[in-house]
PDB file of C-alpha atoms in Angstrom:
ATOM      1  CA  UNK M 242     233.989  25.481 219.963  1.00  0.00           C
ATOM      2  CA  UNK M 243     233.944  23.863 223.360  1.00  0.00           C
ATOM      3  CA  UNK M 244     235.140  20.244 223.713  1.00  0.00           C
ATOM      4  CA  UNK M 245     233.462  17.929 226.143  1.00  0.00           C
ATOM      5  CA  UNK M 246     235.271  15.592 228.482  1.00  0.00           C
ATOM      6  CA  UNK M 247     234.132  12.656 226.308  1.00  0.00           C
ATOM      7  CA  UNK M 248     235.666  14.110 223.122  1.00  0.00           C
ATOM      8  CA  UNK M 249     238.935  14.815 224.944  1.00  0.00           C
ATOM      9  CA  UNK M 250     239.069  11.209 226.081  1.00  0.00           C
ATOM     10  CA  UNK M 251     238.396   9.918 222.559  1.00  0.00           C
ATOM     11  CA  UNK M 252     241.098  12.215 221.156  1.00  0.00           C
ATOM     12  CA  UNK M 253     243.593  11.068 223.774  1.00  0.00           C
ATOM     13  CA  UNK M 254     242.725   7.418 223.114  1.00  0.00           C
ATOM     14  CA  UNK M 255     243.111   7.908 219.346  1.00  0.00           C
ATOM     15  CA  UNK M 256     246.529   9.530 219.824  1.00  0.00           C
ATOM     16  CA  UNK M 257     247.642   6.731 222.125  1.00  0.00           C
ATOM     17  CA  UNK M 258     246.442   4.090 219.661  1.00  0.00           C
ATOM     18  CA  UNK M 259     248.213   5.760 216.725  1.00  0.00           C
ATOM     19  CA  UNK M 260     251.405   6.176 218.770  1.00  0.00           C
ATOM     20  CA  UNK M 261     251.270   2.551 219.902  1.00  0.00           C
ATOM     21  CA  UNK M 262     250.638   1.283 216.380  1.00  0.00           C
ATOM     22  CA  UNK M 263     253.479   3.414 215.026  1.00  0.00           C
ATOM     23  CA  UNK M 264     255.842   2.058 217.674  1.00  0.00           C
ATOM     24  CA  UNK M 265     254.765  -1.528 216.961  1.00  0.00           C
ATOM     25  CA  UNK M 266     255.288  -1.098 213.224  1.00  0.00           C
ATOM     26  CA  UNK M 267     258.688   0.490 213.805  1.00  0.00           C
ATOM     27  CA  UNK M 268     259.713  -2.407 216.047  1.00  0.00           C
ATOM     28  CA  UNK M 269     258.460  -4.965 213.528  1.00  0.00           C
ATOM     29  CA  UNK M 270     260.330  -3.157 210.775  1.00  0.00           C
ATOM     30  CA  UNK M 271     263.478  -3.330 212.891  1.00  0.00           C
ATOM     31  CA  UNK M 272     263.103  -7.098 213.121  1.00  0.00           C
ATOM     32  CA  UNK M 273     262.950  -7.406 209.362  1.00  0.00           C
ATOM     33  CA  UNK M 274     266.336  -5.744 208.911  1.00  0.00           C
ATOM     34  CA  UNK M 275     268.960  -8.346 208.161  1.00  0.00           C
ATOM     35  CA  UNK M 276     271.856  -8.719 210.545  1.00  0.00           C
ATOM     36  CA  UNK M 277     275.347  -8.417 209.097  1.00  0.00           C
ATOM     37  CA  UNK M 278     276.487 -11.567 207.349  1.00  0.00           C
ATOM     38  CA  UNK M 279     278.880 -13.847 209.174  1.00  0.00           C
ATOM     39  CA  UNK M 280     282.510 -13.739 208.098  1.00  0.00           C
ATOM     40  CA  UNK M 281     283.642 -16.161 205.399  1.00  0.00           C
ATOM     41  CA  UNK M 282     285.407 -19.173 206.947  1.00  0.00           C
ATOM     42  CA  UNK M 283     289.234 -18.902 206.902  1.00  0.00           C
ATOM     43  CA  UNK M 284     290.904 -20.339 203.799  1.00  0.00           C
ATOM     44  CA  UNK M 285     287.859 -19.785 201.590  1.00  0.00           C
ATOM     45  CA  UNK M 286     287.201 -16.881 199.255  1.00  0.00           C
ATOM     46  CA  UNK M 287     283.505 -16.663 198.423  1.00  0.00           C
ATOM     47  CA  UNK M 288     281.077 -14.658 196.355  1.00  0.00           C
ATOM     48  CA  UNK M 289     277.437 -14.725 197.437  1.00  0.00           C
ATOM     49  CA  UNK M 290     274.307 -13.457 195.791  1.00  0.00           C
ATOM     50  CA  UNK M 291     270.779 -13.988 194.551  1.00  0.00           C
ATOM     51  CA  UNK M 292     269.906 -15.797 191.349  1.00  0.00           C
ATOM     52  CA  UNK M 293     269.542 -13.400 188.404  1.00  0.00           C
ATOM     53  CA  UNK M 294     265.846 -14.160 187.807  1.00  0.00           C
ATOM     54  CA  UNK M 295     264.734 -15.628 191.156  1.00  0.00           C
ATOM     55  CA  UNK M 296     264.947 -13.491 194.314  1.00  0.00           C
ATOM     56  CA  UNK M 297     264.221 -16.579 196.436  1.00  0.00           C
ATOM     57  CA  UNK M 298     267.322 -18.547 195.326  1.00  0.00           C
ATOM     58  CA  UNK M 299     270.732 -17.683 196.776  1.00  0.00           C
ATOM     59  CA  UNK M 300     274.200 -19.065 196.246  1.00  0.00           C
ATOM     60  CA  UNK M 301     277.749 -19.128 197.584  1.00  0.00           C
ATOM     61  CA  UNK M 302     280.530 -19.721 195.073  1.00  0.00           C
ATOM     62  CA  UNK M 303     283.746 -20.467 196.954  1.00  0.00           C
ATOM     63  CA  UNK M 304     287.385 -21.334 196.263  1.00  0.00           C
ATOM     64  CA  UNK M 305     289.563 -23.157 198.770  1.00  0.00           C
ATOM     65  CA  UNK M 306     292.753 -21.085 199.059  1.00  0.00           C
ATOM     66  CA  UNK M 307     293.945 -23.062 202.089  1.00  0.00           C
ATOM     67  CA  UNK M 308     296.133 -26.121 202.407  1.00  0.00           C
ATOM     68  CA  UNK M 309     293.490 -28.516 203.804  1.00  0.00           C
ATOM     69  CA  UNK M 310     290.173 -29.856 202.531  1.00  0.00           C
ATOM     70  CA  UNK M 311     287.195 -27.719 203.606  1.00  0.00           C
ATOM     71  CA  UNK M 312     283.441 -28.119 203.599  1.00  0.00           C
ATOM     72  CA  UNK M 313     281.037 -25.178 203.317  1.00  0.00           C
ATOM     73  CA  UNK M 314     277.377 -24.446 202.571  1.00  0.00           C
ATOM     74  CA  UNK M 315     275.231 -21.398 201.928  1.00  0.00           C
ATOM     75  CA  UNK M 316     272.781 -20.265 204.626  1.00  0.00           C
ATOM     76  CA  UNK M 317     269.787 -18.078 203.686  1.00  0.00           C
ATOM     77  CA  UNK M 318     267.746 -16.014 206.120  1.00  0.00           C
ATOM     78  CA  UNK M 319     264.311 -16.081 204.494  1.00  0.00           C
ATOM     79  CA  UNK M 320     262.269 -13.420 206.245  1.00  0.00           C
ATOM     80  CA  UNK M 321     258.961 -14.899 207.415  1.00  0.00           C
ATOM     81  CA  UNK M 322     259.720 -18.369 206.011  1.00  0.00           C
ATOM     82  CA  UNK M 323     262.101 -20.764 207.752  1.00  0.00           C
ATOM     83  CA  UNK M 324     265.803 -20.218 207.081  1.00  0.00           C
ATOM     84  CA  UNK M 325     267.400 -22.748 204.736  1.00  0.00           C
ATOM     85  CA  UNK M 326     270.825 -24.283 204.146  1.00  0.00           C
ATOM     86  CA  UNK M 327     272.217 -25.348 200.794  1.00  0.00           C
ATOM     87  CA  UNK M 328     274.010 -28.557 200.002  1.00  0.00           C
ATOM     88  CA  UNK M 329     277.348 -29.180 201.742  1.00  0.00           C
ATOM     89  CA  UNK M 330     280.244 -28.830 199.318  1.00  0.00           C
ATOM     90  CA  UNK M 331     283.703 -30.269 200.063  1.00  0.00           C
ATOM     91  CA  UNK M 332     286.683 -28.677 198.329  1.00  0.00           C
ATOM     92  CA  UNK M 333     290.282 -29.847 198.145  1.00  0.00           C
ATOM     93  CA  UNK M 334     292.949 -27.115 198.142  1.00  0.00           C
ATOM     94  CA  UNK M 335     292.681 -25.055 194.940  1.00  0.00           C
ATOM     95  CA  UNK M 336     289.186 -26.317 194.054  1.00  0.00           C
ATOM     96  CA  UNK M 337     286.050 -24.193 193.580  1.00  0.00           C
ATOM     97  CA  UNK M 338     282.417 -25.117 194.112  1.00  0.00           C
ATOM     98  CA  UNK M 339     278.936 -23.721 194.611  1.00  0.00           C
ATOM     99  CA  UNK M 340     276.174 -24.293 197.155  1.00  0.00           C
ATOM    100  CA  UNK M 341     272.626 -23.070 196.440  1.00  0.00           C
ATOM    101  CA  UNK M 342     269.428 -22.861 198.494  1.00  0.00           C
ATOM    102  CA  UNK M 343     265.872 -21.668 197.917  1.00  0.00           C
ATOM    103  CA  UNK M 344     263.554 -19.768 200.298  1.00  0.00           C
ATOM    104  CA  UNK M 345     259.879 -20.746 200.334  1.00  0.00           C
ATOM    105  CA  UNK M 346     257.728 -18.656 197.989  1.00  0.00           C
ATOM    106  CA  UNK M 347     255.328 -17.674 200.789  1.00  0.00           C
ATOM    107  CA  UNK M 348     257.955 -15.591 202.582  1.00  0.00           C
ATOM    108  CA  UNK M 349     259.486 -12.224 201.902  1.00  0.00           C
ATOM    109  CA  UNK M 350     262.521 -13.544 200.046  1.00  0.00           C
ATOM    110  CA  UNK M 351     266.176 -13.556 201.031  1.00  0.00           C
ATOM    111  CA  UNK M 352     267.171 -11.188 203.815  1.00  0.00           C
ATOM    112  CA  UNK M 353     270.741 -12.401 204.332  1.00  0.00           C
ATOM    113  CA  UNK M 354     273.187 -14.773 202.677  1.00  0.00           C
ATOM    114  CA  UNK M 355     276.121 -16.240 204.584  1.00  0.00           C
ATOM    115  CA  UNK M 356     278.661 -19.025 204.206  1.00  0.00           C
ATOM    116  CA  UNK M 357     278.876 -21.652 206.928  1.00  0.00           C
ATOM    117  CA  UNK M 358     281.845 -23.955 207.591  1.00  0.00           C
TER     118      UNK M 358
END
C-alpha cells in the first residue's frame, strides 16, 4: 500500500502530538510529587501523619525535649488546593502538644506534612 504525502504528514503530526502530550503529562506528574519534608526543628521530637478516617486532615504531635519554650505548627501541602498551616502550639520544656490542619476537599489531599518552628 502506497502512502501519500498527506497521510505521512498526518502520521507525523499525530506522533508529535502524542509525544508532546506524553511529555506534558510526565512533567505535570513530576510537579505532583511531594518534596521531602523539612527537618523537625531542633529540640522537638515530632510524629506527623494523616487522620485515620480523613485523608485531608493532618497533624503534628510534638514533645519539647529542649531547655527553652518552643512554638511549632503543622504545615500541609495540599496538592491543587492552597497549602494550610495548623494552629501555633507553644510548649514549655517537657511538654507535648498537637497542631492539626485540614486541606480543602476540592484538592487532591495531603501531599506533604512538615513541622514549622
